[in-house]
PDB file of C-alpha atoms in Angstrom:
ATOM      1  CA  MET A 273     186.580 307.473 163.574  1.00  0.00           C
ATOM      2  CA  THR A 274     184.406 305.251 165.710  1.00  0.00           C
ATOM      3  CA  LEU A 275     182.688 304.539 168.944  1.00  0.00           C
ATOM      4  CA  VAL A 276     184.570 301.375 169.880  1.00  0.00           C
ATOM      5  CA  THR A 277     182.399 298.433 170.937  1.00  0.00           C
ATOM      6  CA  GLN A 278     184.114 295.363 169.485  1.00  0.00           C
ATOM      7  CA  THR A 279     186.590 293.277 171.475  1.00  0.00           C
ATOM      8  CA  ALA A 280     188.937 293.091 168.475  1.00  0.00           C
ATOM      9  CA  GLN A 281     189.034 296.917 168.319  1.00  0.00           C
ATOM     10  CA  VAL A 282     189.843 297.136 172.039  1.00  0.00           C
ATOM     11  CA  ARG A 283     192.640 294.557 171.653  1.00  0.00           C
ATOM     12  CA  GLN A 284     194.072 296.574 168.725  1.00  0.00           C
ATOM     13  CA  ILE A 285     194.016 299.784 170.793  1.00  0.00           C
ATOM     14  CA  LEU A 286     195.831 298.105 173.683  1.00  0.00           C
ATOM     15  CA  THR A 287     198.402 296.590 171.309  1.00  0.00           C
ATOM     16  CA  ASP A 288     199.122 299.665 169.196  1.00  0.00           C
ATOM     17  CA  HIS A 289     198.893 302.554 171.678  1.00  0.00           C
ATOM     18  CA  LYS A 290     201.432 302.828 174.488  1.00  0.00           C
ATOM     19  CA  VAL A 291     201.268 306.438 175.793  1.00  0.00           C
ATOM     20  CA  ILE A 292     198.374 307.122 178.164  1.00  0.00           C
ATOM     21  CA  ALA A 293     197.419 310.460 179.761  1.00  0.00           C
ATOM     22  CA  VAL A 294     195.231 309.815 182.816  1.00  0.00           C
ATOM     23  CA  VAL A 295     192.665 312.542 183.541  1.00  0.00           C
ATOM     24  CA  GLY A 296     191.599 312.399 187.174  1.00  0.00           C
ATOM     25  CA  PHE A 297     194.720 310.499 188.238  1.00  0.00           C
ATOM     26  CA  HIS A 298     194.723 309.944 192.015  1.00  0.00           C
ATOM     27  CA  HIS A 299     197.718 309.621 194.344  1.00  0.00           C
ATOM     28  CA  ASP A 300     195.964 307.082 196.651  1.00  0.00           C
ATOM     29  CA  ALA A 301     197.138 303.580 195.689  1.00  0.00           C
ATOM     30  CA  MET A 302     193.796 302.126 196.871  1.00  0.00           C
ATOM     31  CA  LYS A 303     191.797 304.051 194.233  1.00  0.00           C
ATOM     32  CA  PRO A 304     191.244 302.767 190.682  1.00  0.00           C
ATOM     33  CA  ALA A 305     192.544 306.113 189.332  1.00  0.00           C
ATOM     34  CA  TYR A 306     195.928 305.069 190.770  1.00  0.00           C
ATOM     35  CA  TYR A 307     196.099 301.278 190.551  1.00  0.00           C
ATOM     36  CA  VAL A 308     194.812 301.005 186.968  1.00  0.00           C
ATOM     37  CA  PRO A 309     197.499 303.390 185.591  1.00  0.00           C
ATOM     38  CA  GLU A 310     200.076 301.734 187.866  1.00  0.00           C
ATOM     39  CA  TYR A 311     199.197 298.325 186.388  1.00  0.00           C
ATOM     40  CA  MET A 312     199.432 299.707 182.853  1.00  0.00           C
ATOM     41  CA  HIS A 313     202.840 301.231 183.691  1.00  0.00           C
ATOM     42  CA  ARG A 314     204.040 297.813 184.884  1.00  0.00           C
ATOM     43  CA  GLN A 315     202.888 296.403 181.524  1.00  0.00           C
ATOM     44  CA  GLY A 316     205.201 298.798 179.658  1.00  0.00           C
ATOM     45  CA  TYR A 317     202.887 301.721 178.942  1.00  0.00           C
ATOM     46  CA  THR A 318     203.959 305.337 179.470  1.00  0.00           C
ATOM     47  CA  ILE A 319     201.636 307.031 181.979  1.00  0.00           C
ATOM     48  CA  ILE A 320     201.216 310.812 182.220  1.00  0.00           C
ATOM     49  CA  PRO A 321     199.140 311.816 185.276  1.00  0.00           C
ATOM     50  CA  VAL A 322     196.719 314.724 184.772  1.00  0.00           C
ATOM     51  CA  ASN A 323     195.603 316.267 188.066  1.00  0.00           C
ATOM     52  CA  PRO A 324     195.831 320.014 188.847  1.00  0.00           C
ATOM     53  CA  ALA A 325     196.406 319.529 192.594  1.00  0.00           C
ATOM     54  CA  LEU A 326     199.248 317.048 192.098  1.00  0.00           C
ATOM     55  CA  ALA A 327     200.765 319.230 189.369  1.00  0.00           C
ATOM     56  CA  ALA A 328     200.670 322.273 191.683  1.00  0.00           C
ATOM     57  CA  ARG A 329     202.694 320.284 194.232  1.00  0.00           C
ATOM     58  CA  GLY A 330     205.197 319.203 191.568  1.00  0.00           C
ATOM     59  CA  GLU A 331     204.523 315.514 192.149  1.00  0.00           C
ATOM     60  CA  SER A 332     205.725 312.788 189.792  1.00  0.00           C
ATOM     61  CA  PHE A 333     204.449 309.257 189.247  1.00  0.00           C
ATOM     62  CA  PHE A 334     205.893 306.453 187.131  1.00  0.00           C
ATOM     63  CA  GLY A 335     208.688 308.756 185.940  1.00  0.00           C
ATOM     64  CA  HIS A 336     206.438 311.608 184.750  1.00  0.00           C
ATOM     65  CA  LYS A 337     205.519 314.887 186.404  1.00  0.00           C
ATOM     66  CA  ALA A 338     201.808 315.389 186.919  1.00  0.00           C
ATOM     67  CA  VAL A 339     200.319 318.079 184.690  1.00  0.00           C
ATOM     68  CA  ALA A 340     197.275 320.239 185.343  1.00  0.00           C
ATOM     69  CA  THR A 341     195.842 319.970 181.810  1.00  0.00           C
ATOM     70  CA  LEU A 342     196.149 317.780 178.746  1.00  0.00           C
ATOM     71  CA  ALA A 343     197.158 320.809 176.678  1.00  0.00           C
ATOM     72  CA  GLU A 344     200.394 321.045 178.729  1.00  0.00           C
ATOM     73  CA  ILE A 345     201.607 317.667 177.469  1.00  0.00           C
ATOM     74  CA  THR A 346     204.274 318.184 174.816  1.00  0.00           C
ATOM     75  CA  THR A 347     204.711 314.578 173.676  1.00  0.00           C
ATOM     76  CA  PRO A 348     202.089 312.802 171.534  1.00  0.00           C
ATOM     77  CA  VAL A 349     199.525 310.886 173.589  1.00  0.00           C
ATOM     78  CA  ASP A 350     197.841 307.787 172.187  1.00  0.00           C
ATOM     79  CA  ILE A 351     195.078 307.367 174.783  1.00  0.00           C
ATOM     80  CA  VAL A 352     193.404 309.866 177.089  1.00  0.00           C
ATOM     81  CA  ASP A 353     192.059 307.705 179.919  1.00  0.00           C
ATOM     82  CA  VAL A 354     189.310 309.466 181.896  1.00  0.00           C
ATOM     83  CA  PHE A 355     188.612 308.789 185.582  1.00  0.00           C
ATOM     84  CA  ARG A 356     185.894 311.411 186.111  1.00  0.00           C
ATOM     85  CA  ARG A 357     182.171 311.016 186.715  1.00  0.00           C
ATOM     86  CA  SER A 358     180.024 310.826 183.587  1.00  0.00           C
ATOM     87  CA  ASP A 359     178.567 314.284 184.250  1.00  0.00           C
ATOM     88  CA  LYS A 360     182.097 315.770 184.303  1.00  0.00           C
ATOM     89  CA  VAL A 361     183.391 314.250 181.033  1.00  0.00           C
ATOM     90  CA  ARG A 362     182.127 317.113 178.847  1.00  0.00           C
ATOM     91  CA  GLU A 363     184.209 319.595 180.895  1.00  0.00           C
ATOM     92  CA  HIS A 364     187.351 317.930 179.487  1.00  0.00           C
ATOM     93  CA  LEU A 365     186.363 318.229 175.822  1.00  0.00           C
ATOM     94  CA  PRO A 366     188.009 321.667 175.284  1.00  0.00           C
ATOM     95  CA  ASP A 367     191.213 320.394 176.943  1.00  0.00           C
ATOM     96  CA  ILE A 368     191.259 317.262 174.760  1.00  0.00           C
ATOM     97  CA  LEU A 369     190.723 319.364 171.642  1.00  0.00           C
ATOM     98  CA  ALA A 370     193.458 321.827 172.729  1.00  0.00           C
ATOM     99  CA  MET A 371     196.137 319.115 172.743  1.00  0.00           C
ATOM    100  CA  THR A 372     199.007 319.846 170.329  1.00  0.00           C
ATOM    101  CA  THR A 373     198.531 316.405 168.784  1.00  0.00           C
ATOM    102  CA  PRO A 374     195.027 314.990 169.270  1.00  0.00           C
ATOM    103  CA  PRO A 375     194.907 311.590 170.977  1.00  0.00           C
ATOM    104  CA  LYS A 376     194.009 308.571 168.900  1.00  0.00           C
ATOM    105  CA  VAL A 377     191.621 307.298 171.587  1.00  0.00           C
ATOM    106  CA  VAL A 378     189.625 308.688 174.499  1.00  0.00           C
ATOM    107  CA  TRP A 379     188.867 305.904 176.965  1.00  0.00           C
ATOM    108  CA  LEU A 380     186.148 306.395 179.575  1.00  0.00           C
ATOM    109  CA  GLN A 381     186.689 303.983 182.443  1.00  0.00           C
ATOM    110  CA  LEU A 382     184.165 301.449 183.728  1.00  0.00           C
ATOM    111  CA  GLY A 383     180.929 303.146 184.773  1.00  0.00           C
ATOM    112  CA  ILE A 384     181.719 306.333 182.814  1.00  0.00           C
ATOM    113  CA  ARG A 385     179.685 307.225 179.753  1.00  0.00           C
ATOM    114  CA  ASP A 386     178.857 310.431 177.848  1.00  0.00           C
ATOM    115  CA  ASP A 387     177.315 309.608 174.481  1.00  0.00           C
ATOM    116  CA  ALA A 388     177.108 313.223 173.249  1.00  0.00           C
ATOM    117  CA  THR A 389     180.776 313.948 173.990  1.00  0.00           C
ATOM    118  CA  ALA A 390     181.764 310.568 172.529  1.00  0.00           C
ATOM    119  CA  ARG A 391     179.956 311.371 169.263  1.00  0.00           C
ATOM    120  CA  GLU A 392     181.651 314.770 169.105  1.00  0.00           C
ATOM    121  CA  LEU A 393     185.094 313.223 169.626  1.00  0.00           C
ATOM    122  CA  ALA A 394     184.392 310.505 167.047  1.00  0.00           C
ATOM    123  CA  ALA A 395     183.285 313.168 164.547  1.00  0.00           C
ATOM    124  CA  ARG A 396     186.720 314.775 165.020  1.00  0.00           C
ATOM    125  CA  GLY A 397     188.523 311.536 164.186  1.00  0.00           C
ATOM    126  CA  ILE A 398     189.132 310.266 167.730  1.00  0.00           C
ATOM    127  CA  ASP A 399     188.130 306.716 168.649  1.00  0.00           C
ATOM    128  CA  VAL A 400     186.113 306.481 171.871  1.00  0.00           C
ATOM    129  CA  VAL A 401     185.814 303.601 174.321  1.00  0.00           C
ATOM    130  CA  GLN A 402     183.142 303.984 177.001  1.00  0.00           C
ATOM    131  CA  ASP A 403     182.337 302.109 180.206  1.00  0.00           C
ATOM    132  CA  ARG A 404     185.312 299.724 180.070  1.00  0.00           C
ATOM    133  CA  CYS A 405     188.276 299.149 182.365  1.00  0.00           C
ATOM    134  CA  LEU A 406     191.765 299.349 180.842  1.00  0.00           C
ATOM    135  CA  LEU A 407     193.175 296.945 183.438  1.00  0.00           C
ATOM    136  CA  ALA A 408     190.426 294.316 183.038  1.00  0.00           C
ATOM    137  CA  ASP A 409     190.541 294.522 179.236  1.00  0.00           C
ATOM    138  CA  HIS A 410     194.344 294.306 179.197  1.00  0.00           C
ATOM    139  CA  ARG A 411     194.303 291.230 181.433  1.00  0.00           C
ATOM    140  CA  ALA A 412     191.550 289.580 179.400  1.00  0.00           C
ATOM    141  CA  LEU A 413     192.785 290.368 175.909  1.00  0.00           C
ATOM    142  CA  LEU A 414     196.613 290.440 175.992  1.00  0.00           C
TER     143      LEU A 414
END
């Protein structure tokens, strides 16, 4: 697949893919790792929070229980949205690759970039968006 850089590709992703697993989801409504997924949920997307601490407490958000890992998710996920520092992205590669059904897209939020991991994901047929905000792109393009 591809490293996504074109606006038309981003619009297509946002139009066609409605199930988003959020790695690094945060319970604090003031943090982007909460309010971006919350916005996407309000726009009709299914949000699955991925955070080991929240999963250990059995917490749910937007109608879905938090999970500790991506591999625990039993339903197909279209987009894995990553809210982790750039130097932590590679740590999630084994978890992404362990998913029962690989995601169609891995989206690294604004300010997050890992070119080596992105190339590896793309080589495995997964589209990768880097250094872009789901919320801002959704508002601008749809």
